[in-house]
């Protein structure tokens, strides 16, 4: 089968950073599905895994953690899907990724593809949707019943996760304040339902006060945890909650949160598959729930650009765009 992978971890400008390869078609066992890939999306995690380091792979490493496709075969223990089913998923970071014609993936982290979305529109959504859903519902503990109208600050609203987090937060009934720093990203956030947009290159609290808020109950940090830490600590209300998906490079001063009894929590969507947690199937369930929301028109795909075909040259160009930090929505590649 065709695939794109790497042996060495190189700058994306190097033609050997991603290579066109031929790999053996895998065989599903246990709870694995064999999926014929129709479309894939590139996320910041792809570029982080590929970043230059002093390591050489004996076998090609295949990246890619967003895909949509058709189930071709199933393992003997599968009960959730059958051959011919259309699916979408983000996969497992510990296993070969989706830059290949066929991929094995545990059915417990796979969802039914929304019927109203194309394969490309669907491929843009799994990783960001899982991250946003887990961040809002499970890490921050938000619910429609107790949190209607409460303000949430979403830092990095125009990125992949921010684009779906805004939509989910509005569906939950929250007052959504997103951050952006360019006119086009501000417009994008408003199109997705943000009630207010502030600039993440400036301190949050004065901007929030100007919009009529003394602070926010929730903060979902999707960009630069280190750089925004002090501003988040000032903006969060007493007994509020902060969730971040971006690892820090410095020691965070948790003492800034102590007097307010603020909760800080991480969200990493690969936790369940990486540690084979007992509740792995929750990702299957949430993908199916959001699939229904897409089909009902409550959520929309955040696909903004499609590239074809799936090959090393095109993937190098898309990686460069993602690394630029100026993405709006998601880029998808389709067809080998």
mmCIF file of C-alpha atoms in Angstrom:
data_model
loop_
_atom_site.group_PDB
_atom_site.id
_atom_site.type_symbol
_atom_site.label_atom_id
_atom_site.label_comp_id
_atom_site.label_asym_id
_atom_site.label_seq_id
_atom_site.Cartn_x
_atom_site.Cartn_y
_atom_site.Cartn_z
ATOM 1 C CA UNK A 1 0.000 0.000 0.000
ATOM 2 C CA UNK A 2 1.051 3.610 -0.499
ATOM 3 C CA UNK A 3 2.133 5.564 2.566
ATOM 4 C CA UNK A 4 4.025 8.672 3.630
ATOM 5 C CA UNK A 5 6.528 8.426 6.456
ATOM 6 C CA UNK A 6 9.967 9.285 7.737
ATOM 7 C CA UNK A 7 13.223 7.709 8.869
ATOM 8 C CA UNK A 8 14.878 10.888 10.126
ATOM 9 C CA UNK A 9 13.423 13.853 11.998
ATOM 10 C CA UNK A 10 14.231 16.869 9.859
ATOM 11 C CA UNK A 11 13.096 20.451 9.188
ATOM 12 C CA UNK A 12 10.087 20.441 6.880
ATOM 13 C CA UNK A 13 12.091 22.271 4.193
ATOM 14 C CA UNK A 14 14.203 19.108 3.787
ATOM 15 C CA UNK A 15 12.784 16.818 1.082
ATOM 16 C CA UNK A 16 13.580 13.779 3.246
ATOM 17 C CA UNK A 17 11.463 15.051 6.169
ATOM 18 C CA UNK A 18 8.505 13.159 4.669
ATOM 19 C CA UNK A 19 8.901 10.444 2.033
ATOM 20 C CA UNK A 20 6.627 8.500 -0.302
ATOM 21 C CA UNK A 21 6.814 4.834 0.730
ATOM 22 C CA UNK A 22 5.363 1.412 0.056
ATOM 23 C CA UNK A 23 4.256 -0.542 3.124
ATOM 24 C CA UNK A 24 2.623 -3.880 3.780
ATOM 25 C CA UNK A 25 -1.159 -3.821 4.066
ATOM 26 C CA UNK A 26 -2.025 -4.680 7.692
ATOM 27 C CA UNK A 27 -4.436 -7.394 8.872
ATOM 28 C CA UNK A 28 -6.992 -6.597 11.614
ATOM 29 C CA UNK A 29 -7.157 -8.708 14.781
ATOM 30 C CA UNK A 30 -9.037 -8.392 18.049
ATOM 31 C CA UNK A 31 -10.982 -5.113 18.203
ATOM 32 C CA UNK A 32 -9.098 -3.493 15.319
ATOM 33 C CA UNK A 33 -10.761 -2.186 12.168
ATOM 34 C CA UNK A 34 -8.922 -2.076 8.844
ATOM 35 C CA UNK A 35 -9.947 1.248 7.319
ATOM 36 C CA UNK A 36 -9.422 2.295 3.712
ATOM 37 C CA UNK A 37 -8.416 5.948 4.050
ATOM 38 C CA UNK A 38 -10.356 8.501 2.007
ATOM 39 C CA UNK A 39 -9.114 11.746 3.586
ATOM 40 C CA UNK A 40 -6.768 12.924 6.333
ATOM 41 C CA UNK A 41 -6.188 16.149 8.235
ATOM 42 C CA UNK A 42 -2.930 17.599 9.572
ATOM 43 C CA UNK A 43 -2.761 18.827 13.170
ATOM 44 C CA UNK A 44 -0.044 20.518 15.257
ATOM 45 C CA UNK A 45 0.668 17.124 16.869
ATOM 46 C CA UNK A 46 1.828 15.830 13.463
ATOM 47 C CA UNK A 47 4.433 18.578 13.228
ATOM 48 C CA UNK A 48 5.500 18.175 16.860
ATOM 49 C CA UNK A 49 6.144 14.449 16.417
ATOM 50 C CA UNK A 50 8.077 15.197 13.224
ATOM 51 C CA UNK A 51 10.215 17.994 14.729
ATOM 52 C CA UNK A 52 14.001 17.619 14.309
ATOM 53 C CA UNK A 53 15.681 15.322 16.836
ATOM 54 C CA UNK A 54 18.743 13.065 16.947
ATOM 55 C CA UNK A 55 17.012 9.789 16.226
ATOM 56 C CA UNK A 56 16.803 7.534 13.188
ATOM 57 C CA UNK A 57 14.006 4.997 12.704
ATOM 58 C CA UNK A 58 14.815 1.423 11.627
ATOM 59 C CA UNK A 59 11.368 1.181 10.062
ATOM 60 C CA UNK A 60 9.492 4.090 8.520
ATOM 61 C CA UNK A 61 7.376 6.030 11.014
ATOM 62 C CA UNK A 62 3.950 6.885 9.612
ATOM 63 C CA UNK A 63 2.351 10.003 11.083
ATOM 64 C CA UNK A 64 -1.235 11.218 10.905
ATOM 65 C CA UNK A 65 -3.956 11.413 13.551
ATOM 66 C CA UNK A 66 -7.153 12.417 11.781
ATOM 67 C CA UNK A 67 -8.924 10.375 9.136
ATOM 68 C CA UNK A 68 -12.161 9.375 7.504
ATOM 69 C CA UNK A 69 -12.691 6.291 5.402
ATOM 70 C CA UNK A 70 -14.511 3.002 4.893
ATOM 71 C CA UNK A 71 -14.154 -0.137 7.003
ATOM 72 C CA UNK A 72 -12.694 -2.875 4.798
ATOM 73 C CA UNK A 73 -12.291 -5.665 7.371
ATOM 74 C CA UNK A 74 -12.704 -6.184 11.121
ATOM 75 C CA UNK A 75 -10.967 -8.197 13.827
ATOM 76 C CA UNK A 76 -12.639 -11.221 15.375
ATOM 77 C CA UNK A 77 -13.701 -9.328 18.525
ATOM 78 C CA UNK A 78 -15.299 -6.299 16.824
ATOM 79 C CA UNK A 79 -18.933 -5.564 17.627
ATOM 80 C CA UNK A 80 -19.385 -1.869 16.795
ATOM 81 C CA UNK A 81 -18.683 -1.786 13.027
ATOM 82 C CA UNK A 82 -18.815 -3.985 9.954
ATOM 83 C CA UNK A 83 -17.195 -3.843 6.493
ATOM 84 C CA UNK A 84 -18.650 -1.030 4.404
ATOM 85 C CA UNK A 85 -19.299 1.326 7.328
ATOM 86 C CA UNK A 86 -18.137 4.921 6.847
ATOM 87 C CA UNK A 87 -16.116 6.131 9.834
ATOM 88 C CA UNK A 88 -14.031 8.992 11.203
ATOM 89 C CA UNK A 89 -11.466 8.980 14.008
ATOM 90 C CA UNK A 90 -8.250 10.488 15.396
ATOM 91 C CA UNK A 91 -6.444 7.222 16.088
ATOM 92 C CA UNK A 92 -3.761 6.329 18.611
ATOM 93 C CA UNK A 93 -0.464 8.217 18.832
ATOM 94 C CA UNK A 94 1.379 5.030 19.856
ATOM 95 C CA UNK A 95 0.483 3.252 16.578
ATOM 96 C CA UNK A 96 1.129 3.878 12.860
ATOM 97 C CA UNK A 97 -0.880 6.867 11.662
ATOM 98 C CA UNK A 98 -3.230 7.745 8.832
ATOM 99 C CA UNK A 99 -0.725 8.833 6.151
ATOM 100 C CA UNK A 100 -1.372 5.473 4.447
ATOM 101 C CA UNK A 101 -3.913 3.842 2.147
ATOM 102 C CA UNK A 102 -5.027 1.494 4.935
ATOM 103 C CA UNK A 103 -4.845 1.833 8.715
ATOM 104 C CA UNK A 104 -5.590 -0.314 11.753
ATOM 105 C CA UNK A 105 -7.534 1.424 14.515
ATOM 106 C CA UNK A 106 -9.272 0.186 17.662
ATOM 107 C CA UNK A 107 -13.042 0.396 17.139
ATOM 108 C CA UNK A 108 -13.501 1.890 20.627
ATOM 109 C CA UNK A 109 -12.014 5.209 19.450
ATOM 110 C CA UNK A 110 -13.865 5.318 16.104
ATOM 111 C CA UNK A 111 -17.145 7.060 15.289
ATOM 112 C CA UNK A 112 -19.761 6.827 12.565
ATOM 113 C CA UNK A 113 -18.996 9.444 9.905
ATOM 114 C CA UNK A 114 -21.656 12.173 9.719
ATOM 115 C CA UNK A 115 -23.787 11.304 6.694
ATOM 116 C CA UNK A 116 -24.182 14.968 5.699
ATOM 117 C CA UNK A 117 -20.426 15.581 5.529
ATOM 118 C CA UNK A 118 -18.067 14.565 2.747
ATOM 119 C CA UNK A 119 -15.056 12.442 3.673
ATOM 120 C CA UNK A 120 -12.904 15.573 3.563
ATOM 121 C CA UNK A 121 -15.279 17.576 5.752
ATOM 122 C CA UNK A 122 -15.398 14.685 8.226
ATOM 123 C CA UNK A 123 -11.628 14.126 8.277
ATOM 124 C CA UNK A 124 -11.130 17.684 9.524
ATOM 125 C CA UNK A 125 -13.045 17.021 12.728
ATOM 126 C CA UNK A 126 -12.162 14.003 14.927
ATOM 127 C CA UNK A 127 -9.054 15.133 16.841
ATOM 128 C CA UNK A 128 -10.266 18.667 17.459
ATOM 129 C CA UNK A 129 -13.786 17.525 18.336
ATOM 130 C CA UNK A 130 -12.571 14.929 20.841
ATOM 131 C CA UNK A 131 -10.199 17.461 22.395
ATOM 132 C CA UNK A 132 -12.862 20.161 22.671
ATOM 133 C CA UNK A 133 -15.521 17.761 23.977
ATOM 134 C CA UNK A 134 -13.246 16.228 26.626
ATOM 135 C CA UNK A 135 -11.912 19.653 27.605
ATOM 136 C CA UNK A 136 -15.345 21.233 28.052
ATOM 137 C CA UNK A 137 -17.378 18.338 29.436
ATOM 138 C CA UNK A 138 -14.880 16.149 31.265
ATOM 139 C CA UNK A 139 -11.974 18.370 32.345
ATOM 140 C CA UNK A 140 -13.880 21.613 33.002
ATOM 141 C CA UNK A 141 -17.059 19.779 33.987
ATOM 142 C CA UNK A 142 -19.411 22.126 32.121
ATOM 143 C CA UNK A 143 -23.092 21.241 31.722
ATOM 144 C CA UNK A 144 -26.120 22.966 30.217
ATOM 145 C CA UNK A 145 -28.036 22.645 33.472
ATOM 146 C CA UNK A 146 -25.657 24.530 35.793
ATOM 147 C CA UNK A 147 -23.633 26.735 33.459
ATOM 148 C CA UNK A 148 -26.060 28.433 31.062
ATOM 149 C CA UNK A 149 -24.948 31.994 30.411
ATOM 150 C CA UNK A 150 -21.638 31.739 32.249
ATOM 151 C CA UNK A 151 -18.660 33.280 30.429
ATOM 152 C CA UNK A 152 -15.883 31.084 29.028
ATOM 153 C CA UNK A 153 -12.657 32.413 27.521
ATOM 154 C CA UNK A 154 -11.323 30.317 24.622
ATOM 155 C CA UNK A 155 -7.722 31.253 23.880
ATOM 156 C CA UNK A 156 -6.886 30.650 20.208
ATOM 157 C CA UNK A 157 -10.429 30.618 18.887
ATOM 158 C CA UNK A 158 -9.614 30.414 15.171
ATOM 159 C CA UNK A 159 -7.422 27.298 15.360
ATOM 160 C CA UNK A 160 -8.645 23.759 14.868
ATOM 161 C CA UNK A 161 -9.701 23.027 18.456
ATOM 162 C CA UNK A 162 -10.920 26.580 19.052
ATOM 163 C CA UNK A 163 -13.146 26.439 15.979
ATOM 164 C CA UNK A 164 -15.123 23.479 17.306
ATOM 165 C CA UNK A 165 -14.860 24.509 20.980
ATOM 166 C CA UNK A 166 -16.669 27.785 20.189
ATOM 167 C CA UNK A 167 -19.520 25.833 18.574
ATOM 168 C CA UNK A 168 -19.811 23.318 21.416
ATOM 169 C CA UNK A 169 -19.669 26.063 24.065
ATOM 170 C CA UNK A 170 -22.507 27.932 22.332
ATOM 171 C CA UNK A 171 -24.516 24.698 22.148
ATOM 172 C CA UNK A 172 -23.996 24.382 25.913
ATOM 173 C CA UNK A 173 -25.471 27.865 26.368
ATOM 174 C CA UNK A 174 -22.301 29.592 27.552
ATOM 175 C CA UNK A 175 -21.341 33.190 26.822
ATOM 176 C CA UNK A 176 -18.334 32.654 24.572
ATOM 177 C CA UNK A 177 -15.376 35.031 24.562
ATOM 178 C CA UNK A 178 -12.750 33.961 22.030
ATOM 179 C CA UNK A 179 -9.300 35.388 21.380
ATOM 180 C CA UNK A 180 -7.834 36.322 17.994
ATOM 181 C CA UNK A 181 -5.235 38.786 16.798
ATOM 182 C CA UNK A 182 -6.070 39.379 13.134
ATOM 183 C CA UNK A 183 -9.154 40.720 11.401
ATOM 184 C CA UNK A 184 -9.707 37.486 9.471
ATOM 185 C CA UNK A 185 -9.415 35.300 12.589
ATOM 186 C CA UNK A 186 -11.720 37.599 14.536
ATOM 187 C CA UNK A 187 -14.306 37.325 11.756
ATOM 188 C CA UNK A 188 -13.948 33.525 11.741
ATOM 189 C CA UNK A 189 -14.607 33.316 15.491
ATOM 190 C CA UNK A 190 -17.719 35.461 15.152
ATOM 191 C CA UNK A 191 -18.983 33.331 12.258
ATOM 192 C CA UNK A 192 -18.726 30.271 14.497
ATOM 193 C CA UNK A 193 -20.784 31.948 17.234
ATOM 194 C CA UNK A 194 -18.398 33.777 19.559
ATOM 195 C CA UNK A 195 -20.254 36.503 21.460
ATOM 196 C CA UNK A 196 -17.108 38.577 22.005
ATOM 197 C CA UNK A 197 -13.582 38.495 20.592
ATOM 198 C CA UNK A 198 -10.554 39.941 22.389
ATOM 199 C CA UNK A 199 -6.885 40.145 21.394
ATOM 200 C CA UNK A 200 -4.565 37.505 22.887
ATOM 201 C CA UNK A 201 -1.577 39.768 22.316
ATOM 202 C CA UNK A 202 -2.881 42.052 25.070
ATOM 203 C CA UNK A 203 -3.753 41.477 28.732
ATOM 204 C CA UNK A 204 -7.121 39.776 29.131
ATOM 205 C CA UNK A 205 -8.592 41.430 32.231
ATOM 206 C CA UNK A 206 -8.800 45.034 30.898
ATOM 207 C CA UNK A 207 -10.384 43.807 27.662
ATOM 208 C CA UNK A 208 -12.888 41.668 29.563
ATOM 209 C CA UNK A 209 -13.806 44.595 31.804
ATOM 210 C CA UNK A 210 -14.332 46.765 28.737
ATOM 211 C CA UNK A 211 -16.834 44.160 27.511
ATOM 212 C CA UNK A 212 -18.612 44.111 30.861
ATOM 213 C CA UNK A 213 -17.000 41.099 32.561
ATOM 214 C CA UNK A 214 -15.186 41.155 35.906
ATOM 215 C CA UNK A 215 -13.716 37.776 34.963
ATOM 216 C CA UNK A 216 -14.690 34.388 33.547
ATOM 217 C CA UNK A 217 -15.766 31.116 35.152
ATOM 218 C CA UNK A 218 -13.872 28.976 32.653
ATOM 219 C CA UNK A 219 -10.754 29.299 30.509
ATOM 220 C CA UNK A 220 -9.871 26.843 27.722
ATOM 221 C CA UNK A 221 -6.257 27.536 26.730
ATOM 222 C CA UNK A 222 -5.398 26.299 23.242
ATOM 223 C CA UNK A 223 -2.274 28.397 22.672
ATOM 224 C CA UNK A 224 0.882 29.343 24.626
ATOM 225 C CA UNK A 225 0.188 28.266 28.199
ATOM 226 C CA UNK A 226 3.414 29.908 29.387
ATOM 227 C CA UNK A 227 2.782 33.231 27.677
ATOM 228 C CA UNK A 228 -0.811 33.569 28.876
ATOM 229 C CA UNK A 229 -0.387 32.170 32.393
ATOM 230 C CA UNK A 230 -0.323 35.436 34.349
ATOM 231 C CA UNK A 231 -3.147 36.886 32.272
ATOM 232 C CA UNK A 232 -5.256 33.764 32.813
ATOM 233 C CA UNK A 233 -4.627 33.856 36.573
ATOM 234 C CA UNK A 234 -5.869 37.443 36.669
ATOM 235 C CA UNK A 235 -8.916 36.835 34.450
ATOM 236 C CA UNK A 236 -10.271 33.683 36.113
ATOM 237 C CA UNK A 237 -12.988 34.171 38.736
ATOM 238 C CA UNK A 238 -12.725 32.681 42.235
ATOM 239 C CA UNK A 239 -13.386 28.911 42.176
ATOM 240 C CA UNK A 240 -13.121 28.939 38.395
ATOM 241 C CA UNK A 241 -11.431 26.311 36.228
ATOM 242 C CA UNK A 242 -8.637 26.498 33.654
ATOM 243 C CA UNK A 243 -7.940 23.718 31.139
ATOM 244 C CA UNK A 244 -4.970 23.745 28.758
ATOM 245 C CA UNK A 245 -3.944 21.495 25.892
ATOM 246 C CA UNK A 246 -0.542 23.147 25.340
ATOM 247 C CA UNK A 247 2.462 21.836 27.274
ATOM 248 C CA UNK A 248 4.491 24.410 29.155
ATOM 249 C CA UNK A 249 8.263 24.907 28.895
ATOM 250 C CA UNK A 250 8.602 26.812 32.160
ATOM 251 C CA UNK A 251 7.504 26.056 35.722
ATOM 252 C CA UNK A 252 3.965 27.368 36.058
ATOM 253 C CA UNK A 253 3.432 29.378 39.231
ATOM 254 C CA UNK A 254 0.390 27.578 40.642
ATOM 255 C CA UNK A 255 0.501 29.905 43.639
ATOM 256 C CA UNK A 256 -1.181 32.519 41.438
ATOM 257 C CA UNK A 257 -4.329 30.362 41.581
ATOM 258 C CA UNK A 258 -4.286 29.527 45.301
ATOM 259 C CA UNK A 259 -6.173 32.457 46.830
ATOM 260 C CA UNK A 260 -8.994 31.996 44.305
ATOM 261 C CA UNK A 261 -9.146 28.191 44.811
ATOM 262 C CA UNK A 262 -8.888 27.795 41.041
ATOM 263 C CA UNK A 263 -8.700 24.360 39.410
ATOM 264 C CA UNK A 264 -6.084 23.772 36.706
ATOM 265 C CA UNK A 265 -6.319 20.654 34.541
ATOM 266 C CA UNK A 266 -4.687 19.261 31.389
ATOM 267 C CA UNK A 267 -6.507 17.770 28.389
ATOM 268 C CA UNK A 268 -4.665 15.241 26.195
ATOM 269 C CA UNK A 269 -6.979 13.364 23.881
ATOM 270 C CA UNK A 270 -4.604 10.398 23.515
ATOM 271 C CA UNK A 271 -4.693 9.536 27.223
ATOM 272 C CA UNK A 272 -7.401 6.913 26.803
ATOM 273 C CA UNK A 273 -5.797 5.060 23.889
ATOM 274 C CA UNK A 274 -2.227 5.469 25.182
ATOM 275 C CA UNK A 275 -3.055 3.909 28.551
ATOM 276 C CA UNK A 276 -5.866 1.616 27.343
ATOM 277 C CA UNK A 277 -8.165 3.060 30.010
ATOM 278 C CA UNK A 278 -11.312 1.216 31.014
ATOM 279 C CA UNK A 279 -13.431 4.013 29.506
ATOM 280 C CA UNK A 280 -11.755 4.066 26.073
ATOM 281 C CA UNK A 281 -15.134 3.550 24.442
ATOM 282 C CA UNK A 282 -16.175 7.052 25.532
ATOM 283 C CA UNK A 283 -14.369 8.414 22.466
ATOM 284 C CA UNK A 284 -16.509 6.176 20.245
ATOM 285 C CA UNK A 285 -19.594 7.432 22.046
ATOM 286 C CA UNK A 286 -18.728 11.135 21.854
ATOM 287 C CA UNK A 287 -17.824 10.884 18.166
ATOM 288 C CA UNK A 288 -21.216 9.312 17.507
ATOM 289 C CA UNK A 289 -22.934 12.065 19.537
ATOM 290 C CA UNK A 290 -21.175 14.802 17.604
ATOM 291 C CA UNK A 291 -21.837 12.976 14.332
ATOM 292 C CA UNK A 292 -25.526 13.464 15.077
ATOM 293 C CA UNK A 293 -24.927 17.147 15.902
ATOM 294 C CA UNK A 294 -23.205 17.613 12.533
ATOM 295 C CA UNK A 295 -26.078 15.896 10.738
ATOM 296 C CA UNK A 296 -28.602 18.087 12.568
ATOM 297 C CA UNK A 297 -26.732 21.241 11.516
ATOM 298 C CA UNK A 298 -25.906 22.219 15.104
ATOM 299 C CA UNK A 299 -22.187 21.827 14.380
ATOM 300 C CA UNK A 300 -20.364 22.606 11.126
ATOM 301 C CA UNK A 301 -17.108 21.280 9.732
ATOM 302 C CA UNK A 302 -14.161 23.626 10.168
ATOM 303 C CA UNK A 303 -12.507 22.553 6.905
ATOM 304 C CA UNK A 304 -11.042 25.609 5.168
ATOM 305 C CA UNK A 305 -8.722 24.083 2.537
ATOM 306 C CA UNK A 306 -8.494 20.789 0.630
ATOM 307 C CA UNK A 307 -5.345 19.452 -1.053
ATOM 308 C CA UNK A 308 -5.054 16.424 -3.371
ATOM 309 C CA UNK A 309 -3.494 13.890 -3.653
ATOM 310 C CA UNK A 310 -2.050 12.548 -0.403
ATOM 311 C CA UNK A 311 1.696 12.398 -1.004
ATOM 312 C CA UNK A 312 4.958 13.502 0.606
ATOM 313 C CA UNK A 313 5.287 16.738 -1.352
ATOM 314 C CA UNK A 314 1.789 17.942 -0.493
ATOM 315 C CA UNK A 315 2.134 16.877 3.134
ATOM 316 C CA UNK A 316 5.406 18.832 3.458
ATOM 317 C CA UNK A 317 3.617 21.949 2.189
ATOM 318 C CA UNK A 318 0.704 21.458 4.605
ATOM 319 C CA UNK A 319 3.061 20.834 7.547
ATOM 320 C CA UNK A 320 4.756 24.148 6.741
ATOM 321 C CA UNK A 321 1.380 25.937 6.838
ATOM 322 C CA UNK A 322 0.472 24.387 10.178
ATOM 323 C CA UNK A 323 3.889 25.288 11.596
ATOM 324 C CA UNK A 324 3.385 28.919 10.553
ATOM 325 C CA UNK A 325 0.911 29.345 13.425
ATOM 326 C CA UNK A 326 -1.474 31.306 11.213
ATOM 327 C CA UNK A 327 -3.977 28.583 10.454
ATOM 328 C CA UNK A 328 -7.693 29.248 10.315
ATOM 329 C CA UNK A 329 -9.733 26.078 10.695
ATOM 330 C CA UNK A 330 -8.351 22.856 9.201
ATOM 331 C CA UNK A 331 -6.527 21.668 6.058
ATOM 332 C CA UNK A 332 -7.429 18.232 4.650
ATOM 333 C CA UNK A 333 -5.705 16.043 2.069
ATOM 334 C CA UNK A 334 -7.734 13.549 0.068
ATOM 335 C CA UNK A 335 -7.080 10.550 -2.209
ATOM 336 C CA UNK A 336 -3.806 8.718 -2.785
#
